[in-house]
Short mmCIF file of C-alpha atoms in Angstrom, two decimals:
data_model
loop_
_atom_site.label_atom_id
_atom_site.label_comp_id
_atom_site.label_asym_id
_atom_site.label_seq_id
_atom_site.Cartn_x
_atom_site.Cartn_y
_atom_site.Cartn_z
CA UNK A 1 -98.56 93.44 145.16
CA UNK A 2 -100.34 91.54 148.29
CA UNK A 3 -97.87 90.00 150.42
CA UNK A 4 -98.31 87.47 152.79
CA UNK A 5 -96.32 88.86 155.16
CA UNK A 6 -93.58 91.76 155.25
CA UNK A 7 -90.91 89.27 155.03
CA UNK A 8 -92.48 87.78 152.11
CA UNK A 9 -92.16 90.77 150.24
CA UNK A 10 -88.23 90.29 149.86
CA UNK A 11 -88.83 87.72 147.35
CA UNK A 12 -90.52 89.15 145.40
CA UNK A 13 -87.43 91.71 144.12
CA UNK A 14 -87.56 90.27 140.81
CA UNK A 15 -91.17 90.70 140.50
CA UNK A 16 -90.92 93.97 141.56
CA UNK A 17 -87.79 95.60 138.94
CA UNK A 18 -90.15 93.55 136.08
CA UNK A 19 -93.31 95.63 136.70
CA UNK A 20 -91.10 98.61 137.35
CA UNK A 21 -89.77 98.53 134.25
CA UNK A 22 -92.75 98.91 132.39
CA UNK A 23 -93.62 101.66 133.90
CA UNK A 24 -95.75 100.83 137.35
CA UNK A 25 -95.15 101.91 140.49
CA UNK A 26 -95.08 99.12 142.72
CA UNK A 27 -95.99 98.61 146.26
CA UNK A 28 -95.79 95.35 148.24
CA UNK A 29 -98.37 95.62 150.96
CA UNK A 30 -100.43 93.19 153.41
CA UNK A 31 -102.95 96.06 154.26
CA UNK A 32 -105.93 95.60 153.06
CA UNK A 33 -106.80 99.48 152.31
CA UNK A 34 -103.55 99.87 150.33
CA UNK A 35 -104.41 96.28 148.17
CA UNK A 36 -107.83 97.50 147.40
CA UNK A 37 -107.09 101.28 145.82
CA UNK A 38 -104.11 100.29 143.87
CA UNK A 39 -105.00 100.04 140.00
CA UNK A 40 -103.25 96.36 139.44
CA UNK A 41 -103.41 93.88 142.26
CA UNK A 42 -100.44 91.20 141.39
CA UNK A 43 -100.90 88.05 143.66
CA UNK A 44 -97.87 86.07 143.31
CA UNK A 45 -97.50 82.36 144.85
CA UNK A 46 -94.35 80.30 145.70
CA UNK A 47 -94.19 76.99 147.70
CA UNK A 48 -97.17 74.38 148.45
CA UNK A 49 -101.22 75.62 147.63
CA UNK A 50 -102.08 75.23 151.22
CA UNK A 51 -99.30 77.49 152.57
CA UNK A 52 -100.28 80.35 150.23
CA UNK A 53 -103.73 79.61 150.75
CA UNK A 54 -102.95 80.30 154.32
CA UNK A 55 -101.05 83.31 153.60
CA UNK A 56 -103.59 84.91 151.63
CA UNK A 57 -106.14 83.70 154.82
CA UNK A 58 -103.94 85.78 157.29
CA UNK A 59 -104.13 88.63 155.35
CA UNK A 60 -108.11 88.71 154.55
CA UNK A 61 -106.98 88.10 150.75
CA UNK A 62 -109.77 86.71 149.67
CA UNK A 63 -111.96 88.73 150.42
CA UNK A 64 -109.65 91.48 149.12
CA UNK A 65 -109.80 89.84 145.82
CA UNK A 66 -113.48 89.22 146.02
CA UNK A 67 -114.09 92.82 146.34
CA UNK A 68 -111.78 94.13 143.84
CA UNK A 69 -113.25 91.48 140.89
CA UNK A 70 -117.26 92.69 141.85
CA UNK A 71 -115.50 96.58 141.38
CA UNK A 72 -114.10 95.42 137.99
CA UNK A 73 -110.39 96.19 139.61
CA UNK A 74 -107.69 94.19 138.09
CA UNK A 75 -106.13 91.13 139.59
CA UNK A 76 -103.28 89.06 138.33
CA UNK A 77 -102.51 85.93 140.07
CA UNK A 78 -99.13 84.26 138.97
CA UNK A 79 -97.48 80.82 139.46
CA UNK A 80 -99.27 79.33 142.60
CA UNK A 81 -100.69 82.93 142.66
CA UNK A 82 -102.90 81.12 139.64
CA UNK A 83 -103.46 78.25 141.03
CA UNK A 84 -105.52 79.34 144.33
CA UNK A 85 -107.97 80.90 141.89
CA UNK A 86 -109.71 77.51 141.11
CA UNK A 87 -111.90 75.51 143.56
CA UNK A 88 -109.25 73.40 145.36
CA UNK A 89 -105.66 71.94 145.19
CA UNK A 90 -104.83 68.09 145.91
CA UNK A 91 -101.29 67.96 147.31
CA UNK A 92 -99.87 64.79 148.82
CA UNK A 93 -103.68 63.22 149.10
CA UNK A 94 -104.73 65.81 150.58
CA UNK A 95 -107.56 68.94 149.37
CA UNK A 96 -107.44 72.82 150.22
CA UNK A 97 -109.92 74.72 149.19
CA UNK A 98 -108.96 77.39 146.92
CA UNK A 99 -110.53 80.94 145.97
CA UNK A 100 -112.93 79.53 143.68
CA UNK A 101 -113.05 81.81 141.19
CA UNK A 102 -112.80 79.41 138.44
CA UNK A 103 -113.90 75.80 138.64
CA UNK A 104 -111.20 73.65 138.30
CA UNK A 105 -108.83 71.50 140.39
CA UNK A 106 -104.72 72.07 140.96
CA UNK A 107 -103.55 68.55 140.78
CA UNK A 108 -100.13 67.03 139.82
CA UNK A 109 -98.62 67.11 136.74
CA UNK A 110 -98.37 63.30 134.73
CA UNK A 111 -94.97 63.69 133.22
CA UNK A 112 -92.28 61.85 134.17
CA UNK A 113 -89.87 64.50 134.88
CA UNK A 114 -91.37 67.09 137.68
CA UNK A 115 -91.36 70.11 138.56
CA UNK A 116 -91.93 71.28 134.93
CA UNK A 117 -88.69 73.86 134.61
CA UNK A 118 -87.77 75.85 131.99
CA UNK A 119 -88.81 77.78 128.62
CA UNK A 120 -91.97 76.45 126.73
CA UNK A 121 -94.55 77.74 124.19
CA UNK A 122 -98.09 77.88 124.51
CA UNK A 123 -101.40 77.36 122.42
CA UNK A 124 -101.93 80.83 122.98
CA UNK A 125 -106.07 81.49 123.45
CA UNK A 126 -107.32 83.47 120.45
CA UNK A 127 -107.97 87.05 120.37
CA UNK A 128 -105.61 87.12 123.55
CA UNK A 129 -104.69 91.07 125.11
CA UNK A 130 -102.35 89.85 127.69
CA UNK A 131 -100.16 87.63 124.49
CA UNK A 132 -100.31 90.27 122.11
CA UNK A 133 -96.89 90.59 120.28
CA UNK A 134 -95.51 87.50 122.13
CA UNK A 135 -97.68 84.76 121.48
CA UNK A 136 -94.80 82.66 119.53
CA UNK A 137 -92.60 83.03 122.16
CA UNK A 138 -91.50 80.96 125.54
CA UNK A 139 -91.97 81.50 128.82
CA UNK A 140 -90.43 80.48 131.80
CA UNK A 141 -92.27 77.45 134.08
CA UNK A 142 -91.55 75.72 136.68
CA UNK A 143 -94.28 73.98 138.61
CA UNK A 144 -95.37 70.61 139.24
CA UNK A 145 -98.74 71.11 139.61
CA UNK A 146 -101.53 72.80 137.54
CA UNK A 147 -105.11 72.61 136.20
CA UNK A 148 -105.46 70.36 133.43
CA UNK A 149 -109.38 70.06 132.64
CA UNK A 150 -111.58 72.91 132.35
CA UNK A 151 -114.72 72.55 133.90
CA UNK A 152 -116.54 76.16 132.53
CA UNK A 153 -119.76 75.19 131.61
CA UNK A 154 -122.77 76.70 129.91
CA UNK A 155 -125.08 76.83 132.71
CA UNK A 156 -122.15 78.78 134.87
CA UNK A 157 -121.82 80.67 132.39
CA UNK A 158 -124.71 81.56 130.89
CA UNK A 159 -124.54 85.60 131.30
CA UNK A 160 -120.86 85.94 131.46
CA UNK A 161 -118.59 85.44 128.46
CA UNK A 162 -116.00 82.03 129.27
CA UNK A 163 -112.56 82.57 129.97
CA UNK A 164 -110.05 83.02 127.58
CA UNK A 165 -107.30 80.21 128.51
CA UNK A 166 -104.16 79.57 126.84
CA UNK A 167 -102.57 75.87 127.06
CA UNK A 168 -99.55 74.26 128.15
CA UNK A 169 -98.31 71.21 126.96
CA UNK A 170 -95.64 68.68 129.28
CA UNK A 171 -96.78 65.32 129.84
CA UNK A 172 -100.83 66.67 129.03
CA UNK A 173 -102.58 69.84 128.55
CA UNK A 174 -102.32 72.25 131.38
CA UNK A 175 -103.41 75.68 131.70
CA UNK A 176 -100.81 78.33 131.01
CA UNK A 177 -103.00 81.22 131.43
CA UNK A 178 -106.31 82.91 131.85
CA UNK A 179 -108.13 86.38 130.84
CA UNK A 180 -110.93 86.43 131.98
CA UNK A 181 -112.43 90.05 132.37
CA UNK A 182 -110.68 91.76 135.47
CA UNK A 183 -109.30 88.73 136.38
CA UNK A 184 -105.63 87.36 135.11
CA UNK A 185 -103.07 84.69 135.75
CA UNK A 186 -100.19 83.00 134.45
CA UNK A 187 -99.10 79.42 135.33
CA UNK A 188 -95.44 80.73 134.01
CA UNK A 189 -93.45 83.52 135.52
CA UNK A 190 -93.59 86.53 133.71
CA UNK A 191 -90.89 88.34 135.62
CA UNK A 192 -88.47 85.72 134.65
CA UNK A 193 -89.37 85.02 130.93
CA UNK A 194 -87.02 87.91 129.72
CA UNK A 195 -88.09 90.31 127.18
CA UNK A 196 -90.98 88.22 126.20
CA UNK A 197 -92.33 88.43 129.94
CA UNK A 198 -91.54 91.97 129.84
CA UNK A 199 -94.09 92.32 127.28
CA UNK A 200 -96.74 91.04 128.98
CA UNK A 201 -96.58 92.20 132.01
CA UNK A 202 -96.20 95.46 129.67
CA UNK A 203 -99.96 94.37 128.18
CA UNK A 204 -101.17 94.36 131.56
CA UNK A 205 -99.86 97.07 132.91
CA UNK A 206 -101.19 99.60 129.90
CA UNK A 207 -104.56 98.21 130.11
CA UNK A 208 -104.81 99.28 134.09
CA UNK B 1 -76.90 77.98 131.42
CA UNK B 2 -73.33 79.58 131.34
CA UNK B 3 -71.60 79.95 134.34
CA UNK B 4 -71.13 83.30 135.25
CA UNK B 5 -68.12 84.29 137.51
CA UNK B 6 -68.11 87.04 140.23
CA UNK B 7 -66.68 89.53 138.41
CA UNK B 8 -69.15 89.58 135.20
CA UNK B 9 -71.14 93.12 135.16
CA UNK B 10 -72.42 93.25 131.87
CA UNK B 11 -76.11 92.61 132.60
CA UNK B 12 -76.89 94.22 129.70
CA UNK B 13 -76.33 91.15 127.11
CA UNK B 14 -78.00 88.44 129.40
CA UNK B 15 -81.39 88.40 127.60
CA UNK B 16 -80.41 86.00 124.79
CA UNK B 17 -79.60 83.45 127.73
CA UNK B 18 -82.20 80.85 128.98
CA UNK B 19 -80.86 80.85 132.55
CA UNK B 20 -77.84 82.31 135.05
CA UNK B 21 -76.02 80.41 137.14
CA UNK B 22 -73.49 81.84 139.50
CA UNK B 23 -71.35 79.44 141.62
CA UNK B 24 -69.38 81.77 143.87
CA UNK B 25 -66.72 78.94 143.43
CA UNK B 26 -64.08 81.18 146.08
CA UNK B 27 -66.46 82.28 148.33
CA UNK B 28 -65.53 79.36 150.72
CA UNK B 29 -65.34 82.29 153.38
CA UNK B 30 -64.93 85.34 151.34
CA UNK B 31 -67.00 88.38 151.94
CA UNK B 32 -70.87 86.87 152.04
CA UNK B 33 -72.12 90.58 152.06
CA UNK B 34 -71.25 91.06 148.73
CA UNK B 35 -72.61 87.80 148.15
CA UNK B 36 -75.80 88.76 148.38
CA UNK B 37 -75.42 92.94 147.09
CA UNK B 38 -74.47 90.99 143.70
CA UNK B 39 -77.45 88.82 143.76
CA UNK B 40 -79.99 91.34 144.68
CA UNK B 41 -78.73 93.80 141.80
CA UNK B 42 -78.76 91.22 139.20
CA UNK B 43 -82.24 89.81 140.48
CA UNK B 44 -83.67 93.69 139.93
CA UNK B 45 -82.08 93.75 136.37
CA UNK B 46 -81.96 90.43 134.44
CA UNK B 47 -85.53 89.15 134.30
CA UNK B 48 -84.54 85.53 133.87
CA UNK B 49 -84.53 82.19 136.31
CA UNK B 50 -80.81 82.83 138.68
CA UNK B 51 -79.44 79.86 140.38
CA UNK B 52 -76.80 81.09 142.72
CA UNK B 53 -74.45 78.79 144.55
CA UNK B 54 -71.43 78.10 146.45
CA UNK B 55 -70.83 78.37 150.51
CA UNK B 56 -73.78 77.86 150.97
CA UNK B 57 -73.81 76.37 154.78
CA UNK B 58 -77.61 76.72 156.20
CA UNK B 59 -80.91 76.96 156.33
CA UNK B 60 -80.22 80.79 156.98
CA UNK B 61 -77.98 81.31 153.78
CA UNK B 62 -80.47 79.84 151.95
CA UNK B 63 -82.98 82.14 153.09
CA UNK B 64 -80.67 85.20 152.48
CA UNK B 65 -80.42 84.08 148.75
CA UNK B 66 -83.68 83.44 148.15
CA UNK B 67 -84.97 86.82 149.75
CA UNK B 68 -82.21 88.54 147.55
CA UNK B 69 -83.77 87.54 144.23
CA UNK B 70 -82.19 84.38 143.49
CA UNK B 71 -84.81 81.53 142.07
CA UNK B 72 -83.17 78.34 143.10
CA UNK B 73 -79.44 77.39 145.61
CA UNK B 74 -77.11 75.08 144.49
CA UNK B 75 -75.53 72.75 147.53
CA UNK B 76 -72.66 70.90 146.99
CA UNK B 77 -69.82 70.44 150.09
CA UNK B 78 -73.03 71.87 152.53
CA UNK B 79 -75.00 68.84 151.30
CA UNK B 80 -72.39 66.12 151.77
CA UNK B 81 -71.25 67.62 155.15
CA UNK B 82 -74.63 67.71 156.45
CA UNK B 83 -77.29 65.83 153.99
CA UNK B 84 -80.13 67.08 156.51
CA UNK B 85 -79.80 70.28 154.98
CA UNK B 86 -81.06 69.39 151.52
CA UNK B 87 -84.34 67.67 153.69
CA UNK B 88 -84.54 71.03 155.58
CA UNK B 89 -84.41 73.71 152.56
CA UNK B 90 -86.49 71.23 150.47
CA UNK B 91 -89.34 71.58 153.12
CA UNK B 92 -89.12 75.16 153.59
CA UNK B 93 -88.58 76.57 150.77
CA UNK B 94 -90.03 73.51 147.71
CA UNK B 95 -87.89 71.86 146.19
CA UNK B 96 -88.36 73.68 143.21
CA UNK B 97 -85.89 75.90 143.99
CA UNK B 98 -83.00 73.21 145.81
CA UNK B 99 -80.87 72.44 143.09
CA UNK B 100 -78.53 69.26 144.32
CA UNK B 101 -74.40 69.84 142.89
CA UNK B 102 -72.64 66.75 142.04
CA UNK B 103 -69.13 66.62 141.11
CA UNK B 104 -68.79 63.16 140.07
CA UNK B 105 -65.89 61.10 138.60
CA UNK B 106 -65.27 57.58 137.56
CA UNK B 107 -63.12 56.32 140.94
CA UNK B 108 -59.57 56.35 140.58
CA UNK B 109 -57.57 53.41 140.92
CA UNK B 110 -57.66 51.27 143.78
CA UNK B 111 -60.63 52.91 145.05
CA UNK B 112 -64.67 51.59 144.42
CA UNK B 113 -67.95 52.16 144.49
CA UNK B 114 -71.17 50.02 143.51
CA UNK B 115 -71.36 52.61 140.37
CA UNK B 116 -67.99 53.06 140.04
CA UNK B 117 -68.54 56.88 140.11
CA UNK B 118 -67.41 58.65 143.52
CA UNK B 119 -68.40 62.27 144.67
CA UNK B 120 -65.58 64.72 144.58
CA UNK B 121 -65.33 68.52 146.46
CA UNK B 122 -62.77 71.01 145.98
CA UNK B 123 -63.40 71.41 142.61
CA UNK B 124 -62.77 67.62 142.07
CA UNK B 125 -59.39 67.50 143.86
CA UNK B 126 -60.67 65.70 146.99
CA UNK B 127 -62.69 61.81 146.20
CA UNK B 128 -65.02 61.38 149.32
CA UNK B 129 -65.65 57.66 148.75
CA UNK B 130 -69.41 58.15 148.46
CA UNK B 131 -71.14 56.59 145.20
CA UNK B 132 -71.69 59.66 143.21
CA UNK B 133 -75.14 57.98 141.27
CA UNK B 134 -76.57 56.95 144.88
CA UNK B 135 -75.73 60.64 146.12
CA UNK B 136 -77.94 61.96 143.74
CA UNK B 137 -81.02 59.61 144.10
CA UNK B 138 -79.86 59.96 147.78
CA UNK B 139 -80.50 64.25 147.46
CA UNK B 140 -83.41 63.89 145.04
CA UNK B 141 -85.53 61.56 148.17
CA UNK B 142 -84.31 64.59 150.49
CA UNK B 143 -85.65 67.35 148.53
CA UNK B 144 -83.20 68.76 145.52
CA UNK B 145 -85.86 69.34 143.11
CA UNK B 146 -83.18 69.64 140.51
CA UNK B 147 -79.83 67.88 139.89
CA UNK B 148 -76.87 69.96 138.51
CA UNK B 149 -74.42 67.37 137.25
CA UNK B 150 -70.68 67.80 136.66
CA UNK B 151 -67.89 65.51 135.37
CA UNK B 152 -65.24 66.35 136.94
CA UNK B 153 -63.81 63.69 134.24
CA UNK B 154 -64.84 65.97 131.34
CA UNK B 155 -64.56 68.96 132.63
CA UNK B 156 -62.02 71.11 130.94
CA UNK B 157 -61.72 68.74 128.48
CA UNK B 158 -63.70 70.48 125.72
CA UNK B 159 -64.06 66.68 124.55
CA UNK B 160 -67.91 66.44 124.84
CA UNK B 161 -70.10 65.83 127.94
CA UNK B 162 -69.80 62.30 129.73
CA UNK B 163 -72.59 60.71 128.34
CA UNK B 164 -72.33 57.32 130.12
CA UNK B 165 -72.75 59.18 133.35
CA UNK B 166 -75.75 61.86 132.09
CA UNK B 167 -77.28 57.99 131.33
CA UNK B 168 -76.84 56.58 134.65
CA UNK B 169 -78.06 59.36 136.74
CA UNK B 170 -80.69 60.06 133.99
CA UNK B 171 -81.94 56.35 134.58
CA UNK B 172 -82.24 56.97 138.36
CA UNK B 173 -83.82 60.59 138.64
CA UNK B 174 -86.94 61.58 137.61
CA UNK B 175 -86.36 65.87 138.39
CA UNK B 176 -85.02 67.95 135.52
CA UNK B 177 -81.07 66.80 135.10
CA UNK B 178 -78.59 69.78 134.37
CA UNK B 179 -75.42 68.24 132.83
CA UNK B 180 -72.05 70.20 133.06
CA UNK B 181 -68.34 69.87 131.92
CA UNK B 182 -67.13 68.61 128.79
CA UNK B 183 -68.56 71.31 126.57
CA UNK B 184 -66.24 72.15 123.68
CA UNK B 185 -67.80 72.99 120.19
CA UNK B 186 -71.79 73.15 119.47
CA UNK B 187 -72.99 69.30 118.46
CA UNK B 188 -71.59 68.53 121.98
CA UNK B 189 -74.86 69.98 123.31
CA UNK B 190 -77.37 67.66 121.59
CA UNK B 191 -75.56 65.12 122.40
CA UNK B 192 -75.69 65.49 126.37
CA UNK B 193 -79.17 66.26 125.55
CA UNK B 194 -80.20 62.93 123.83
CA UNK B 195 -78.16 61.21 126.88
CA UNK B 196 -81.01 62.36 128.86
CA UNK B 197 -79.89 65.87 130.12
CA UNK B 198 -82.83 68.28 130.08
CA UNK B 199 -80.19 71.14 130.05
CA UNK B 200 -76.83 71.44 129.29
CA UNK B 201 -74.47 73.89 131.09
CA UNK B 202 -71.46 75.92 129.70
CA UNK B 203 -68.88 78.02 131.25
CA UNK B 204 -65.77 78.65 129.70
CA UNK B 205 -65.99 77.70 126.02
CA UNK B 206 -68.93 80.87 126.28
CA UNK B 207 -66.34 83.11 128.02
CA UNK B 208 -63.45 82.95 126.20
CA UNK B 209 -65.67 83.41 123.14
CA UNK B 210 -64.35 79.81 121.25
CA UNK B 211 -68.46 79.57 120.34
CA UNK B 212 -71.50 81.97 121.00
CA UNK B 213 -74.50 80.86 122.85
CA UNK B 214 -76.27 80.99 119.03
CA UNK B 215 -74.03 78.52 118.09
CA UNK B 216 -74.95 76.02 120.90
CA UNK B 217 -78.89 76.96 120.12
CA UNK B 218 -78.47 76.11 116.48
CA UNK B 219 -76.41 73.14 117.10
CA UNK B 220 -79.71 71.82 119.79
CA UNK B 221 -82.08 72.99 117.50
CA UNK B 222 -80.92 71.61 114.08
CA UNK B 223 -81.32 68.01 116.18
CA UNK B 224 -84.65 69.16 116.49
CA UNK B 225 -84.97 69.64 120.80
CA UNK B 226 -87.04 73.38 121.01
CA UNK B 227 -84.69 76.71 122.77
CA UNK B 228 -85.83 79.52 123.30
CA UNK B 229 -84.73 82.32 120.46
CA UNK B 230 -84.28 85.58 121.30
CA UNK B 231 -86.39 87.58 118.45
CA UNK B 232 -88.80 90.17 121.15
CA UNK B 233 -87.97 93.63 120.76
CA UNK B 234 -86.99 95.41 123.98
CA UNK B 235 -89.17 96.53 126.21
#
């Protein structure tokens, strides 16, 4: 698990017990040597895009991540973990550059309650590894922001198969997660979506 | 969302539940170490959102919490003593995970407010004269990203939830509204629900075993508002 920082790593105890439990050994690391030989890299985001875009900046992140998706290593992003993936996040007026390795743009949420919290289905993509055996089932959100057009392309795309997204629905569509090849994420928080997050963190784990 | 006191071990039933809340209602002073051994234990063990709460005084404690597994911190007497806190731990931390605690009753006699609801602390023993809707709209501008509701009017009552007031606040707030007291058979829930709550909290009526958390899903769900069912085999 990359870490921002060692005292970052504290809060991620729940994250943590949920991977341990299906069977991975977990590590939360900022060095880069440790990041790049582990099987599963789990990115996991909390607060504002910016500040965990700067996090992931102090640590040399992205190009940790850049390296592991050219070796075909596995990354899963989740929560704001997700969202730095895309091209850019527009907070308060104001645009961070993300990852960029999806086109796309984190913006707010137009529902009138916010942050989005609590259990919700998806449209779950079809033909989905990651949902497989919980696709009916809730899992647990909260966020205010999120991607809610998909920009893929042909011409982007044109040697690589598109990503396989599953929607979220609250005030709009929104993207609840995304397989695409090496690279995972989940808008939702699989560590605290009970048994049904159990499962597919489960999924991902086995296909390491 | 039951209510879970200090002494409650028996992680292993929690999965059917959509949330935990713990409100450390004696742990004014109390021992804060084991405070935070209980969090961290249930945070590696029950894989579902935990709201922990009570004495809560700083920045600091918040920090401890968070960094122990819990997802969000409920403020209450913290808040009103010092409202900078909520703007403080909002910033810091998102206010995704500052839930605001309102015990609110209608004003007793010869007492006002321009809602004619009044904050109460000390479990609702003690009015403090501030307008208990205004509070809220007050802690929402500051940073609670979440407001956890409580008639202290209802509460024990196992009459129903105090709809008027889930309205009022409901009408005023636009973060997800967490009603509490009142609960006392299953159709109370959809009720609170339809008032505008977008969850409903229970504490006692689930401990003393009057009604199963099943019985307040079926109740929501027969009214037709989704919950989440527990049919995924263990892991």
């Amino acid at each position: 698990m990359l870490s921002s920082s060692i005292t970052a790593a504290e809060t991620f105890v729940p994250l943590s017990g949920a991977l341990e439990r299906v069977g991975a050994r977990v590590e939360v690391t900022a060095e880069r040597d440790r990041a790049m030989e582990c099987d599963g890299l789990v990115v996991p985001g909390v607060g504002a895009f910016a500040a965990c875009m700067r996090g992931i900046e102090d640590v040399g992140g992205a190009s940790i991540i850049e390296r592991r998706l050219a070796g075909g290593r596995a990354v899963l992003g989740i929560c704001v973990g997700m969202q730095v993936l895309f091209s850019s996040g527009v907070e308060h007026g104001e645009t961070t550059a993300g990852l960029d390795q999806w086109p796309g743009v984190v913006e707010r949420l137009h529902a009138p309650v916010l942050p989005h919290m609590g259990w919700d289905t998806l449209e779950v993509g079809e033909g989905s590894v990651l949902f497989r055996g919980v696709e009916n089932e809730r899992f647990y959100f909260v966020h205010s922001y999120g991607v809610q057009s998909w920009e893929w392309s042909a011409q982007i795309s044109s040697v690589q198969r598109p990503p396989l997204v599953s929607w979220g629905d609250y005030g709009g569509r929104f993207m609840a997660a995304v397989e695409n090849g090496p690279l995972v994420a989940t808008q939702f928080h699989p560590e605290k979506s009970g048994e049904a997050g159990s499962v597919l963190l489960r999924n991902w784990v086995q296909a390491l | 969302m039951p209510v879970i006191p200090w002494n409650w071990r028996r992680v292993t039933t929690v999965t059917v539940l959509m949330s935990l809340v713990f409100l450390d209602i004696t742990a004014s002073s109390g021992n804060r170490e084991t405070t935070f051994d209980v969090v961290r234990r249930t945070a590696e063990s029950v894989f579902i959102p935990l709201t922990v709460g009570g004495g809560v005084r700083s920045v600091d404690d918040f920090d401890r919490l968070l960094r122990a597994g819990a997802d969000k911190v409920s403020l209450n007497t913290a808040a009103i003593a010092d409202p900078a806190l909520l703007t403080a731990a909002g910033k810091r931390f998102g206010a995704q995970c500052v839930v605001l605690s309102v015990d609110a009753r209608r004003c007793p006699a010869g007492t006002s407010t321009p809602s004619g609801f009044e904050v109460t602390t000390h479990g609702g023993r003690k009015g403090t004269g501030i307008d208990a809707l205004a509070w809220a709209v007050e802690g929402v501008e500051r940073g609670a990203g979440e407001v956890l509701l409580n008639s202290m009017d209802a509460d024990g009552t196992t009459s129903g939830f105090d709809t008027e007031l889930i309205e009022r606040v409901r009408a005023l707030v636009s973060v997800p509204l967490i009603a509490s007291g009142g609960a006392g058979a299953p159709e109370d829930f959809p009720v609170a629900v339809r008032a505008g709550a977008d969850a409903v909290l229970a504490a006692s009526v689930f401990h003393f075993g009057e009604m199963s958390i099943q019985d307040a899903k079926f109740a929501l769900e027969g009214e037709g508002f989704p919950v989440r069912r527990h049919n995924v085999p263990h892991v």
